[in-house]
Amino acid sequence: MSNLLTQAIARESVSRRPLWIMRQAGRYLPEYRKLRTRYSFKELSRNPELATTVTLQPIERFPLDAAIIFADIMSPIPALGVDFEFNPGPEIAEPIRTLAAVKALHDPDPEEVAPEVIAALKLTQKELPKETALLGFCGAPWTLAAYLVEGRGKNGFPKLRALARTEPKILHLLLERLSKLMARYLIRQAEAGADAVQIFDSWAGLLSRSDWEQLVRPHLEAMLDTVGKSNVRRILFLQNAPHLVEAYATLPTDVLAVDWRENLPNLQAKYGDRIAFQGNIDPAILIGGAEPTRTATLELLRQVKATGHIVNLGHGILPDTPIESVQALVEVVHDES
Ligand code: CP3
């Protein structure tokens, strides 16, 4: 279906740029915090009706151009037979660090992979205004492997980086498994109604460029290729990885989403005839209030060409963001037309 988001992804000319916000359903919203007093994050994300309610919360408050399904990058992981909790980030009961552990992972049927997310996508699509796009998502193989190997979100992920050097074969095998699983999962999300999918490679930047080329690129590329061959629109997000941005810009993706460290006009000039871009206001600026948000958004719109640009933050919105800042962001983007 055609909407501002899919038009921008196709680099068609748009009446105005589309806007959505990473982590738009979450703790900065009073209505989300209220629900969280009754339900844990696990309960919310594993119940399709509740996940649909939370997905729609930001859309009911702001005229955003896309809804991202309320789930987590870890949602498909139980299907591999891996136990974990949120505390508040993912904590794996038994981290995967041996060949035996990788080989012991289940090989689930497609229907067994996060069925609650597929159900929530179908429910959400029915409720969503028709001009609002629906986004599915997954974690990139490397970012998922980071949690599975390290066991939790630890600064720099040292056990992961050690394994990458000492036992690259184990990681290759794990990344290959995750790459195949995620490709199928994304295609199923599109079949369930997602107009596009975002692949979150939040921990892309941990390896050197040459280690990344050898260990990560083949698996990420294979996943993106498989998804693209099914005509599913891909948004690839990387974070805190200035040394890899140019490599990511040449991967098979429709959109590259970057954080605030990156110079979008330069990237557009170099790669804008091939891919679209998403981003990249620093989420911390929104903490400063409506005025700095307005200024930063105006600056972004002035510097970045409208065609092939999806406005977003450079990373997830922070929990203590004032609602007025989000309002200001929406107003400036809407005023451009
Ligand atoms: O964007 C959205 O609105 C959809 C929901 C969404 C969540 N997680 C919900 C969530 C998305 C897209 C994610 C992706 C995700 N999860 C990423 C990639 C994006 C990024 O931030 O880099 C990563 C690395 C995770 C892993 C994860 N899950 C962490 C680190 C945490 C804890 C801290 C945090 O950032 O909130 C979670 C739990 C989680 N996932 C919460 C939410 C709303 C917090 C649960 C709560 O306490 O209410």
XYZ file of C-alpha atoms and ligand atoms in Angstrom:
385
model
C 0.000 0.000 0.000
C 1.235 3.519 -0.740
C 1.786 5.970 2.087
C 4.394 8.632 2.874
C 6.767 6.071 4.337
C 6.721 3.676 1.384
C 6.995 6.640 -1.006
C 10.094 7.884 0.814
C 11.574 4.383 0.827
C 11.094 4.265 -2.969
C 12.710 7.749 -3.174
C 9.579 9.137 -4.816
C 8.726 12.809 -4.353
C 6.516 13.314 -1.293
C 4.019 15.981 -0.159
C 6.088 16.090 3.040
C 8.713 13.893 4.690
C 7.456 10.972 6.773
C 8.248 10.895 10.500
C 8.322 8.122 13.066
C 10.339 7.731 16.256
C 12.425 4.773 17.340
C 10.999 3.366 20.601
C 7.931 5.567 20.087
C 5.783 3.186 22.168
C 7.326 3.258 25.602
C 8.272 4.842 28.855
C 8.119 8.548 27.898
C 4.338 8.080 27.411
C 2.200 8.381 30.602
C -0.348 5.943 29.124
C 2.426 3.336 28.652
C 3.742 3.831 32.196
C 0.202 3.387 33.504
C -0.183 0.039 31.705
C 3.234 -1.019 33.030
C 1.995 -0.666 36.632
C -0.387 -3.566 35.851
C 1.686 -5.671 33.454
C 5.377 -6.533 33.070
C 7.099 -5.826 29.765
C 7.000 -9.567 29.039
C 3.250 -9.709 29.646
C 2.648 -6.686 27.415
C 4.781 -7.927 24.545
C 3.586 -11.553 24.653
C -0.116 -10.683 24.502
C -1.206 -9.636 20.979
C -4.138 -7.476 22.211
C -1.982 -5.614 24.746
C 0.892 -5.286 22.255
C -1.583 -3.787 19.761
C -2.827 -1.301 22.370
C 0.734 -0.194 23.133
C 1.643 -0.009 19.419
C -1.297 2.349 18.844
C -0.660 4.602 21.869
C 1.796 6.981 20.159
C -0.366 7.032 16.996
C -3.410 8.128 19.012
C -1.421 10.979 20.519
C 0.642 12.185 17.524
C 0.077 12.066 13.727
C 3.133 9.882 13.149
C 3.508 8.284 9.723
C 4.383 4.784 10.922
C 3.585 2.503 13.834
C 6.300 0.061 14.889
C 4.978 -3.141 16.360
C 5.499 -3.401 20.125
C 7.867 -6.313 20.664
C 11.583 -6.730 21.305
C 14.581 -7.884 19.305
C 14.570 -10.893 21.695
C 10.965 -11.902 20.838
C 11.993 -14.663 18.374
C 14.667 -16.083 20.714
C 12.453 -18.412 22.833
C 11.829 -20.402 19.616
C 15.537 -21.330 19.673
C 15.054 -22.867 23.109
C 16.989 -20.077 24.862
C 15.786 -18.857 28.285
C 16.079 -15.172 29.217
C 14.530 -12.411 31.318
C 14.277 -8.632 30.945
C 16.054 -6.864 33.785
C 15.430 -4.274 32.268
C 17.603 -5.384 29.301
C 17.808 -9.030 28.174
C 19.644 -11.477 30.497
C 20.322 -14.962 29.122
C 20.182 -17.869 31.597
C 22.927 -19.840 29.808
C 24.980 -17.752 27.361
C 25.901 -19.460 24.059
C 29.694 -19.779 23.892
C 30.443 -23.301 22.613
C 29.892 -25.241 19.424
C 27.730 -27.682 21.387
C 25.533 -24.802 22.600
C 25.016 -23.495 19.042
C 24.258 -26.987 17.776
C 21.751 -27.504 20.591
C 19.653 -24.518 19.461
C 16.221 -25.581 18.217
C 15.436 -25.370 14.513
C 11.892 -24.003 14.826
C 9.134 -24.176 12.226
C 8.310 -20.666 10.937
C 4.965 -20.646 12.812
C 6.777 -21.204 16.108
C 8.818 -17.993 15.827
C 7.215 -15.190 17.870
C 3.607 -16.066 16.887
C 2.419 -13.301 19.250
C 4.222 -10.673 17.138
C 2.650 -11.986 13.929
C -0.783 -11.920 15.620
C -0.191 -8.374 16.918
C 0.771 -7.179 13.414
C -2.493 -8.544 11.992
C -4.546 -6.935 14.767
C -2.713 -3.607 14.501
C -3.122 -3.420 10.748
C -6.904 -3.578 11.144
C -6.904 -0.707 13.643
C -4.386 1.598 12.014
C -5.465 4.679 10.000
C -4.880 3.750 6.356
C -2.337 6.542 5.803
C -0.174 5.197 8.647
C 2.442 2.621 7.690
C 3.060 -0.470 9.800
C 6.631 -1.487 10.606
C 7.931 -4.877 11.635
C 11.465 -5.346 12.917
C 14.145 -7.707 14.137
C 17.611 -7.580 15.621
C 20.477 -7.978 13.157
C 22.298 -11.325 13.521
C 25.351 -9.676 15.107
C 23.331 -7.633 17.636
C 21.340 -10.731 18.656
C 24.548 -12.755 18.916
C 25.944 -10.007 21.160
C 23.256 -10.711 23.796
C 23.315 -14.499 23.318
C 27.098 -14.737 23.756
C 27.713 -12.010 26.340
C 24.568 -12.979 28.258
C 23.472 -9.368 28.764
C 24.050 -5.849 27.496
C 27.546 -5.197 28.819
C 29.570 -2.153 27.806
C 31.815 -3.188 24.889
C 30.628 -6.844 24.976
C 34.142 -8.225 25.821
C 33.205 -11.947 25.890
C 31.692 -11.574 22.430
C 34.795 -9.851 21.077
C 37.019 -12.485 22.663
C 34.998 -15.284 21.055
C 35.141 -13.493 17.697
C 38.925 -13.769 17.846
C 39.405 -17.161 19.549
C 36.543 -19.187 18.057
C 35.301 -17.438 14.910
C 33.814 -20.739 13.675
C 31.357 -20.813 16.568
C 30.236 -17.280 15.795
C 29.975 -17.966 12.062
C 27.665 -20.861 12.801
C 25.578 -18.814 15.248
C 25.354 -15.853 12.845
C 24.333 -18.123 9.990
C 21.540 -19.630 12.085
C 20.321 -16.194 13.202
C 20.536 -14.783 9.693
C 18.278 -17.529 8.276
C 15.860 -17.347 11.196
C 15.542 -13.544 10.971
C 15.084 -13.552 7.177
C 12.103 -15.901 7.503
C 10.738 -13.959 10.464
C 10.859 -10.637 8.580
C 9.130 -12.139 5.537
C 6.371 -13.494 7.790
C 5.990 -10.044 9.364
C 5.493 -8.537 5.899
C 2.931 -11.252 5.085
C 1.130 -10.326 8.314
C 0.823 -6.693 7.195
C 4.116 -4.876 7.779
C 4.747 -2.307 4.998
C 8.471 -2.381 5.749
C 10.834 -3.880 8.317
C 13.680 -2.365 10.290
C 16.756 -4.405 11.133
C 18.326 -3.073 14.358
C 22.109 -3.466 14.363
C 22.544 -1.477 17.555
C 25.906 -3.061 18.388
C 27.276 -3.014 14.836
C 30.346 -1.006 15.787
C 32.122 -3.412 18.158
C 34.524 -4.932 15.602
C 37.158 -3.364 13.371
C 36.168 -2.920 9.749
C 38.276 -5.882 8.594
C 36.982 -8.244 11.314
C 33.450 -7.107 10.500
C 34.023 -7.829 6.775
C 35.128 -11.383 7.532
C 32.786 -12.349 10.326
C 29.595 -10.297 10.039
C 29.097 -9.024 6.494
C 28.424 -12.381 4.778
C 25.589 -13.238 7.187
C 24.004 -9.778 7.259
C 24.206 -9.572 3.474
C 22.604 -13.011 3.041
C 19.739 -12.034 5.339
C 19.125 -8.725 3.549
C 19.274 -10.436 0.134
C 16.721 -13.078 1.097
C 14.331 -10.448 2.466
C 14.785 -8.219 -0.602
C 14.083 -11.112 -2.977
C 10.671 -11.438 -1.286
C 10.044 -7.761 -2.113
C 10.015 -6.726 1.532
C 11.195 -3.138 2.067
C 14.261 -3.017 4.330
C 15.435 -0.289 6.716
C 18.879 -1.111 8.119
C 19.817 0.707 11.334
C 23.290 0.912 12.761
C 24.454 2.800 15.784
C 27.772 4.063 17.075
C 29.744 2.705 14.120
C 31.241 5.590 12.122
C 33.942 3.267 10.738
C 31.282 1.012 9.167
C 28.747 3.459 7.756
C 30.165 3.408 4.236
C 30.185 -0.412 4.267
C 26.547 -0.468 5.426
C 25.589 2.009 2.699
C 26.652 -0.551 0.097
C 24.748 -3.481 1.652
C 21.512 -4.625 -0.036
C 19.046 -2.378 1.803
C 16.392 0.144 0.731
C 17.035 2.571 3.590
C 20.021 3.176 5.827
C 19.149 4.573 9.278
C 22.010 6.300 11.060
C 22.658 7.985 14.392
C 23.443 11.675 15.009
C 27.216 11.189 14.610
C 26.765 10.767 10.867
C 26.625 13.503 8.249
C 23.409 12.772 6.328
C 23.948 15.329 3.520
C 27.325 13.731 2.703
C 25.837 10.237 2.731
C 22.943 11.427 0.541
C 25.355 13.002 -1.948
C 27.321 9.777 -2.199
C 24.640 7.083 -2.057
C 21.313 8.944 -2.421
C 20.737 7.764 -5.985
C 20.670 4.163 -4.727
C 19.180 4.186 -1.221
C 17.059 6.353 1.080
C 18.164 7.557 4.524
C 16.524 7.755 7.935
C 17.425 9.853 10.950
C 19.118 11.431 12.732
C 18.302 13.925 15.515
C 20.173 13.279 18.772
C 17.511 11.945 21.204
C 19.273 13.820 24.020
C 18.312 17.140 22.412
C 14.642 16.329 23.079
C 15.453 16.166 26.798
C 16.343 19.850 26.475
C 12.733 20.695 25.601
C 10.630 22.001 22.714
C 12.869 24.916 21.664
C 16.105 22.979 21.074
C 14.063 20.220 19.419
C 12.507 22.743 17.035
C 15.918 24.194 16.171
C 17.517 20.786 15.604
C 14.614 19.622 13.428
C 14.662 22.793 11.303
C 18.408 22.384 10.841
C 17.946 18.757 9.738
C 15.222 19.673 7.228
C 17.357 22.492 5.862
C 20.437 20.308 5.389
C 18.965 17.019 4.186
C 17.222 16.747 0.806
C 13.534 15.815 1.215
C 13.486 13.094 -1.435
C 14.450 9.756 0.099
C 14.486 11.097 3.667
C 12.553 9.610 6.596
C 12.753 11.853 9.671
C 13.601 10.026 12.906
C 15.928 10.251 15.878
C 19.432 8.803 15.723
C 18.557 6.198 18.391
C 15.570 5.366 20.611
C 13.664 8.151 22.359
C 14.794 8.475 25.988
C 12.388 7.687 28.865
C 12.518 11.188 30.403
C 11.671 13.011 27.149
C 9.005 15.728 27.633
C 5.880 15.196 25.499
C 6.233 18.848 24.342
C 9.488 17.963 22.574
C 7.781 15.232 20.557
C 4.988 17.691 19.761
C 7.553 20.234 18.535
C 9.255 17.629 16.331
C 5.918 16.663 14.757
C 4.928 20.320 14.176
C 8.168 21.271 12.440
C 8.019 18.246 10.120
C 4.340 18.914 9.295
C 4.954 22.643 8.722
C 7.444 21.955 5.961
C 4.769 21.053 3.395
O 10.306 1.084 18.943
C 9.281 0.662 19.511
O 8.435 1.426 19.981
C 9.012 -0.837 19.529
C 9.498 -1.531 20.656
C 10.949 -1.956 20.863
C 11.390 -2.429 22.117
N 12.673 -2.891 21.972
C 10.588 -2.454 23.329
C 11.240 -2.547 24.633
C 12.022 -2.081 19.968
C 12.104 -1.696 18.509
C 13.097 -2.688 20.688
C 14.386 -3.015 20.071
C 15.524 -3.338 20.947
N 15.536 -4.056 22.114
C 16.858 -3.018 20.607
C 17.312 -2.301 19.361
C 17.126 -0.823 19.458
C 18.084 -0.105 20.371
O 17.604 0.469 21.348
O 19.269 -0.079 20.077
C 17.679 -3.522 21.643
C 19.182 -3.389 21.717
C 16.834 -4.179 22.587
C 17.234 -4.910 23.821
C 16.540 -4.377 25.021
N 15.221 -4.637 25.353
C 17.057 -3.530 26.027
C 18.470 -3.000 26.048
C 16.030 -3.292 26.960
C 16.077 -2.555 28.287
C 16.259 -1.149 28.334
C 15.519 -0.312 27.329
O 16.174 0.132 26.382
O 14.312 -0.070 27.475
C 14.874 -3.975 26.499
C 13.553 -3.986 27.112
C 12.532 -3.207 26.346
N 12.257 -3.387 25.018
C 11.649 -2.214 26.848
C 10.840 -1.805 25.782
C 9.724 -0.806 25.817
C 11.604 -1.727 28.280
C 10.568 -2.461 29.020
C 9.965 -1.628 30.132
O 10.625 -1.533 31.186
O 8.862 -1.124 29.928
